[in-house]
């Protein structure tokens, strides 16, 4: 089960620096492992290092273009970097990979809302709620996901 992180209020602290160091070490040992790259991106995102997080998610996608976690996380970071059009494309790719990924539906809805496409956002968020009535708990912020 993925661990959820709500990046609207990034968590900063020694634990995040430790996680970042651990993933940096893991990337050195397994530089082509999408899971490691994705998780490194989440650790960087928690520190507010969004450009580096985007690079990590992009690298994960290079090694596994079907990684729904990395595509969703890329969309979250692109939104944070005020690049919503690119975020929409990342959301669409995530949903093309896994139409049942609640997190990708929620991210997509949030991006559409930021673009002022409120009716489309409402429709997309309703799909997330149809998949899981608890999806509303993800609405306050987009969610990045670490992989087990």
Tab-separated table of N, CA, C and O in Angstrom, residues 20-100:
chain	number	residue	atom	x	y	z
A	20	UNK	N	16.243	11.673	2.622
A	20	UNK	CA	16.875	12.107	1.379
A	20	UNK	C	18.269	11.494	1.239
A	20	UNK	O	18.638	11.004	0.165
A	21	UNK	N	19.026	11.492	2.312
A	21	UNK	CA	20.364	10.874	2.278
A	21	UNK	C	20.267	9.384	1.990
A	21	UNK	O	21.045	8.843	1.209
A	22	UNK	N	19.315	8.725	2.605
A	22	UNK	CA	19.144	7.286	2.392
A	22	UNK	C	18.811	6.999	0.935
A	22	UNK	O	19.367	6.067	0.334
A	23	UNK	N	17.911	7.785	0.348
A	23	UNK	CA	17.569	7.552	-1.055
A	23	UNK	C	18.713	7.940	-1.978
A	23	UNK	O	18.907	7.309	-3.015
A	24	UNK	N	19.486	8.960	-1.624
A	24	UNK	CA	20.668	9.282	-2.423
A	24	UNK	C	21.618	8.094	-2.449
A	24	UNK	O	22.161	7.742	-3.501
A	25	UNK	N	21.829	7.473	-1.283
A	25	UNK	CA	22.686	6.280	-1.210
A	25	UNK	C	22.106	5.148	-2.041
A	25	UNK	O	22.835	4.440	-2.744
A	26	UNK	N	20.793	4.969	-1.962
A	26	UNK	CA	20.138	3.896	-2.716
A	26	UNK	C	20.250	4.142	-4.217
A	26	UNK	O	20.440	3.201	-4.994
A	27	UNK	N	20.150	5.401	-4.642
A	27	UNK	CA	20.271	5.721	-6.064
A	27	UNK	C	21.672	5.391	-6.561
A	27	UNK	O	21.841	4.903	-7.679
A	28	UNK	N	22.683	5.621	-5.722
A	28	UNK	CA	24.050	5.274	-6.109
A	28	UNK	C	24.171	3.766	-6.330
A	28	UNK	O	24.791	3.317	-7.292
A	29	UNK	N	23.529	2.985	-5.450
A	29	UNK	CA	23.608	1.524	-5.547
A	29	UNK	C	22.726	0.968	-6.651
A	29	UNK	O	23.058	-0.030	-7.273
A	30	UNK	N	21.552	1.603	-6.862
A	30	UNK	CA	20.583	1.117	-7.866
A	30	UNK	C	20.072	2.302	-8.684
A	30	UNK	O	18.915	2.704	-8.555
A	31	UNK	N	20.921	2.870	-9.556
A	31	UNK	CA	20.572	4.108	-10.258
A	31	UNK	C	19.422	3.976	-11.257
A	31	UNK	O	18.861	4.984	-11.676
A	32	UNK	N	19.064	2.767	-11.635
A	32	UNK	CA	18.014	2.568	-12.633
A	32	UNK	C	16.737	1.996	-12.025
A	32	UNK	O	15.895	1.484	-12.747
A	33	UNK	N	16.597	2.075	-10.721
A	33	UNK	CA	15.447	1.504	-10.021
A	33	UNK	C	14.352	2.568	-9.878
A	33	UNK	O	14.494	3.515	-9.093
A	34	UNK	N	13.239	2.440	-10.623
A	34	UNK	CA	12.188	3.463	-10.558
A	34	UNK	C	11.626	3.688	-9.160
A	34	UNK	O	11.331	4.831	-8.791
A	35	UNK	N	11.486	2.630	-8.381
A	35	UNK	CA	10.938	2.781	-7.029
A	35	UNK	C	11.831	3.668	-6.182
A	35	UNK	O	11.357	4.556	-5.469
A	36	UNK	N	13.126	3.460	-6.260
A	36	UNK	CA	14.085	4.269	-5.497
A	36	UNK	C	14.034	5.720	-5.959
A	36	UNK	O	14.004	6.647	-5.143
A	37	UNK	N	14.003	5.924	-7.270
A	37	UNK	CA	13.953	7.286	-7.806
A	37	UNK	C	12.663	7.999	-7.402
A	37	UNK	O	12.678	9.174	-7.027
A	38	UNK	N	11.538	7.280	-7.465
A	38	UNK	CA	10.265	7.866	-7.050
A	38	UNK	C	10.307	8.265	-5.576
A	38	UNK	O	9.927	9.380	-5.208
A	39	UNK	N	10.757	7.358	-4.734
A	39	UNK	CA	10.796	7.640	-3.300
A	39	UNK	C	11.772	8.772	-2.977
A	39	UNK	O	11.528	9.569	-2.072
A	40	UNK	N	12.863	8.849	-3.722
A	40	UNK	CA	13.797	9.965	-3.545
A	40	UNK	C	13.083	11.283	-3.883
A	40	UNK	O	13.237	12.281	-3.178
A	41	UNK	N	12.283	11.259	-4.947
A	41	UNK	CA	11.524	12.452	-5.310
A	41	UNK	C	10.574	12.891	-4.206
A	41	UNK	O	10.445	14.078	-3.920
A	42	UNK	N	9.920	11.928	-3.572
A	42	UNK	CA	9.013	12.257	-2.464
A	42	UNK	C	9.801	12.903	-1.320
A	42	UNK	O	9.369	13.905	-0.744
A	43	UNK	N	10.969	12.330	-0.994
A	43	UNK	CA	11.798	12.897	0.082
A	43	UNK	C	12.228	14.324	-0.266
A	43	UNK	O	12.199	15.217	0.599
A	44	UNK	N	12.598	14.562	-1.510
A	44	UNK	CA	12.994	15.911	-1.936
A	44	UNK	C	11.803	16.873	-1.891
A	44	UNK	O	11.935	18.024	-1.479
A	45	UNK	N	10.651	16.378	-2.298
A	45	UNK	CA	9.435	17.208	-2.264
A	45	UNK	C	9.107	17.640	-0.846
A	45	UNK	O	8.748	18.779	-0.599
A	46	UNK	N	9.271	16.740	0.095
A	46	UNK	CA	9.004	17.063	1.504
A	46	UNK	C	9.905	18.180	2.015
A	46	UNK	O	9.549	18.892	2.937
A	47	UNK	N	11.083	18.299	1.398
A	47	UNK	CA	12.024	19.349	1.791
A	47	UNK	C	11.802	20.644	1.018
A	47	UNK	O	12.522	21.611	1.213
A	48	UNK	N	10.826	20.640	0.123
A	48	UNK	CA	10.565	21.828	-0.680
A	48	UNK	C	11.508	21.968	-1.859
A	48	UNK	O	11.558	23.022	-2.486
A	49	UNK	N	12.209	20.918	-2.202
A	49	UNK	CA	13.177	20.929	-3.309
A	49	UNK	C	12.474	20.392	-4.564
A	49	UNK	O	12.749	19.307	-5.045
A	50	UNK	N	11.558	21.220	-5.102
A	50	UNK	CA	10.630	20.773	-6.131
A	50	UNK	C	11.295	20.472	-7.468
A	50	UNK	O	10.920	19.507	-8.133
A	51	UNK	N	12.242	21.275	-7.890
A	51	UNK	CA	12.920	21.012	-9.173
A	51	UNK	C	13.676	19.679	-9.107
A	51	UNK	O	13.639	18.893	-10.053
A	52	UNK	N	14.327	19.412	-7.983
A	52	UNK	CA	15.039	18.140	-7.820
A	52	UNK	C	14.058	16.976	-7.738
A	52	UNK	O	14.322	15.894	-8.275
A	53	UNK	N	12.936	17.203	-7.083
A	53	UNK	CA	11.902	16.161	-7.015
A	53	UNK	C	11.376	15.855	-8.413
A	53	UNK	O	11.219	14.684	-8.783
A	54	UNK	N	11.126	16.891	-9.197
A	54	UNK	CA	10.651	16.698	-10.565
A	54	UNK	C	11.668	15.881	-11.363
A	54	UNK	O	11.290	14.969	-12.108
A	55	UNK	N	12.942	16.178	-11.196
A	55	UNK	CA	13.982	15.419	-11.899
A	55	UNK	C	13.963	13.951	-11.481
A	55	UNK	O	14.118	13.052	-12.321
A	56	UNK	N	13.757	13.694	-10.203
A	56	UNK	CA	13.715	12.307	-9.720
A	56	UNK	C	12.506	11.560	-10.290
A	56	UNK	O	12.630	10.411	-10.730
A	57	UNK	N	11.337	12.201	-10.297
A	57	UNK	CA	10.146	11.556	-10.854
A	57	UNK	C	10.316	11.330	-12.353
A	57	UNK	O	9.927	10.286	-12.877
A	58	UNK	N	10.913	12.294	-13.039
A	58	UNK	CA	11.152	12.148	-14.477
A	58	UNK	C	12.113	10.998	-14.750
A	58	UNK	O	11.917	10.237	-15.707
A	59	UNK	N	13.129	10.854	-13.911
A	59	UNK	CA	14.077	9.740	-14.072
A	59	UNK	C	13.371	8.403	-13.836
A	59	UNK	O	13.598	7.433	-14.570
A	60	UNK	N	12.503	8.340	-12.838
A	60	UNK	CA	11.757	7.106	-12.585
A	60	UNK	C	10.931	6.728	-13.814
A	60	UNK	O	10.874	5.555	-14.199
A	61	UNK	N	10.341	7.722	-14.451
A	61	UNK	CA	9.527	7.483	-15.645
A	61	UNK	C	10.384	7.011	-16.806
A	61	UNK	O	9.963	6.158	-17.598
A	62	UNK	N	11.599	7.531	-16.907
A	62	UNK	CA	12.494	7.074	-17.976
A	62	UNK	C	12.761	5.578	-17.882
A	62	UNK	O	12.879	4.899	-18.898
A	63	UNK	N	12.846	5.065	-16.671
A	63	UNK	CA	13.138	3.642	-16.473
A	63	UNK	C	11.884	2.785	-16.420
A	63	UNK	O	11.970	1.568	-16.606
A	64	UNK	N	10.737	3.395	-16.172
A	64	UNK	CA	9.470	2.662	-16.176
A	64	UNK	C	8.355	3.633	-16.546
A	64	UNK	O	7.785	4.293	-15.682
A	65	UNK	N	8.070	3.704	-17.835
A	65	UNK	CA	7.070	4.642	-18.346
A	65	UNK	C	5.656	4.300	-17.886
A	65	UNK	O	4.737	5.090	-18.066
A	66	UNK	N	5.480	3.152	-17.267
A	66	UNK	CA	4.161	2.728	-16.802
A	66	UNK	C	4.024	2.854	-15.275
A	66	UNK	O	3.144	2.237	-14.682
A	67	UNK	N	4.862	3.642	-14.649
A	67	UNK	CA	4.839	3.827	-13.201
A	67	UNK	C	3.813	4.902	-12.833
A	67	UNK	O	4.080	6.103	-12.915
A	68	UNK	N	2.628	4.456	-12.443
A	68	UNK	CA	1.545	5.387	-12.135
A	68	UNK	C	1.914	6.310	-10.971
A	68	UNK	O	1.518	7.482	-10.952
A	69	UNK	N	2.695	5.797	-10.024
A	69	UNK	CA	3.112	6.613	-8.886
A	69	UNK	C	3.956	7.800	-9.363
A	69	UNK	O	3.717	8.940	-8.965
A	70	UNK	N	4.945	7.511	-10.198
A	70	UNK	CA	5.829	8.568	-10.677
A	70	UNK	C	5.070	9.581	-11.528
A	70	UNK	O	5.316	10.791	-11.427
A	71	UNK	N	4.151	9.118	-12.380
A	71	UNK	CA	3.367	10.048	-13.193
A	71	UNK	C	2.486	10.937	-12.317
A	71	UNK	O	2.388	12.147	-12.544
A	72	UNK	N	1.830	10.349	-11.315
A	72	UNK	CA	1.005	11.158	-10.419
A	72	UNK	C	1.873	12.159	-9.656
A	72	UNK	O	1.529	13.339	-9.549
A	73	UNK	N	2.989	11.698	-9.147
A	73	UNK	CA	3.865	12.586	-8.385
A	73	UNK	C	4.421	13.702	-9.263
A	73	UNK	O	4.571	14.842	-8.824
A	74	UNK	N	4.714	13.372	-10.515
A	74	UNK	CA	5.168	14.392	-11.459
A	74	UNK	C	4.089	15.469	-11.617
A	74	UNK	O	4.380	16.663	-11.618
A	75	UNK	N	2.830	15.046	-11.708
A	75	UNK	CA	1.725	16.005	-11.835
A	75	UNK	C	1.627	16.902	-10.607
A	75	UNK	O	1.424	18.117	-10.724
A	76	UNK	N	1.782	16.316	-9.425
A	76	UNK	CA	1.727	17.102	-8.186
A	76	UNK	C	2.816	18.169	-8.192
A	76	UNK	O	2.555	19.348	-7.904
A	77	UNK	N	4.028	17.772	-8.528
A	77	UNK	CA	5.153	18.718	-8.506
A	77	UNK	C	4.998	19.779	-9.597
A	77	UNK	O	5.273	20.961	-9.359
A	78	UNK	N	4.554	19.382	-10.781
A	78	UNK	CA	4.336	20.375	-11.833
A	78	UNK	C	3.299	21.408	-11.397
A	78	UNK	O	3.434	22.599	-11.701
A	79	UNK	N	2.294	20.974	-10.666
A	79	UNK	CA	1.297	21.904	-10.136
A	79	UNK	C	1.942	22.861	-9.144
A	79	UNK	O	1.696	24.071	-9.174
A	80	UNK	N	2.767	22.322	-8.269
A	80	UNK	CA	3.466	23.174	-7.289
A	80	UNK	C	4.378	24.181	-7.973
A	80	UNK	O	4.606	25.267	-7.469
A	81	UNK	N	4.923	23.798	-9.135
A	81	UNK	CA	5.820	24.677	-9.892
A	81	UNK	C	5.044	25.597	-10.836
A	81	UNK	O	5.631	26.254	-11.683
A	82	UNK	N	3.719	25.637	-10.671
A	82	UNK	CA	2.842	26.480	-11.478
A	82	UNK	C	2.934	26.151	-12.971
A	82	UNK	O	2.996	27.035	-13.816
A	83	UNK	N	2.923	24.854	-13.259
A	83	UNK	CA	2.944	24.361	-14.640
A	83	UNK	C	1.743	23.422	-14.838
A	83	UNK	O	1.901	22.249	-15.127
A	84	UNK	N	0.515	23.966	-14.661
A	84	UNK	CA	-0.666	23.101	-14.657
A	84	UNK	C	-0.960	22.406	-15.979
A	84	UNK	O	-1.503	21.300	-15.977
A	85	UNK	N	-0.633	23.024	-17.128
A	85	UNK	CA	-0.897	22.355	-18.402
A	85	UNK	C	-0.082	21.065	-18.497
A	85	UNK	O	-0.588	20.039	-18.952
A	86	UNK	N	1.163	21.116	-18.068
A	86	UNK	CA	1.995	19.910	-18.062
A	86	UNK	C	1.470	18.904	-17.038
A	86	UNK	O	1.527	17.693	-17.259
A	87	UNK	N	0.964	19.420	-15.929
A	87	UNK	CA	0.406	18.539	-14.896
A	87	UNK	C	-0.808	17.776	-15.431
A	87	UNK	O	-0.981	16.590	-15.132
A	88	UNK	N	-1.628	18.437	-16.232
A	88	UNK	CA	-2.784	17.763	-16.832
A	88	UNK	C	-2.327	16.584	-17.676
A	88	UNK	O	-2.893	15.491	-17.599
A	89	UNK	N	-1.287	16.788	-18.477
A	89	UNK	CA	-0.775	15.702	-19.319
A	89	UNK	C	-0.261	14.540	-18.471
A	89	UNK	O	-0.495	13.376	-18.803
A	90	UNK	N	0.421	14.858	-17.365
A	90	UNK	CA	0.919	13.803	-16.473
A	90	UNK	C	-0.248	13.051	-15.826
A	90	UNK	O	-0.199	11.821	-15.684
A	91	UNK	N	-1.291	13.770	-15.445
A	91	UNK	CA	-2.480	13.120	-14.874
A	91	UNK	C	-3.111	12.179	-15.888
A	91	UNK	O	-3.492	11.044	-15.553
A	92	UNK	N	-3.255	12.648	-17.111
A	92	UNK	CA	-3.851	11.815	-18.153
A	92	UNK	C	-3.027	10.548	-18.393
A	92	UNK	O	-3.590	9.473	-18.599
A	93	UNK	N	-1.720	10.681	-18.347
A	93	UNK	CA	-0.861	9.505	-18.521
A	93	UNK	C	-1.040	8.542	-17.345
A	93	UNK	O	-1.161	7.324	-17.548
A	94	UNK	N	-1.074	9.067	-16.138
A	94	UNK	CA	-1.280	8.208	-14.964
A	94	UNK	C	-2.602	7.456	-15.080
A	94	UNK	O	-2.665	6.246	-14.806
A	95	UNK	N	-3.642	8.143	-15.506
A	95	UNK	CA	-4.950	7.503	-15.619
A	95	UNK	C	-5.018	6.535	-16.799
A	95	UNK	O	-5.762	5.565	-16.751
A	96	UNK	N	-4.231	6.773	-17.832
A	96	UNK	CA	-4.161	5.813	-18.940
A	96	UNK	C	-3.512	4.509	-18.474
A	96	UNK	O	-3.858	3.430	-18.952
A	97	UNK	N	-2.613	4.623	-17.519
A	97	UNK	CA	-1.942	3.442	-16.963
A	97	UNK	C	-2.867	2.697	-16.018
A	97	UNK	O	-2.968	1.470	-16.057
A	98	UNK	N	-3.557	3.451	-15.142
A	98	UNK	CA	-4.408	2.825	-14.121
A	98	UNK	C	-5.636	3.690	-13.873
A	98	UNK	O	-5.577	4.646	-13.104
A	99	UNK	N	-6.743	3.335	-14.519
A	99	UNK	CA	-7.983	4.107	-14.388
A	99	UNK	C	-8.568	4.031	-12.978
A	99	UNK	O	-9.454	4.803	-12.628
A	100	UNK	N	-8.087	3.116	-12.161
A	100	UNK	CA	-8.618	2.981	-10.801
A	100	UNK	C	-7.738	3.662	-9.752
A	100	UNK	O	-7.993	3.529	-8.563
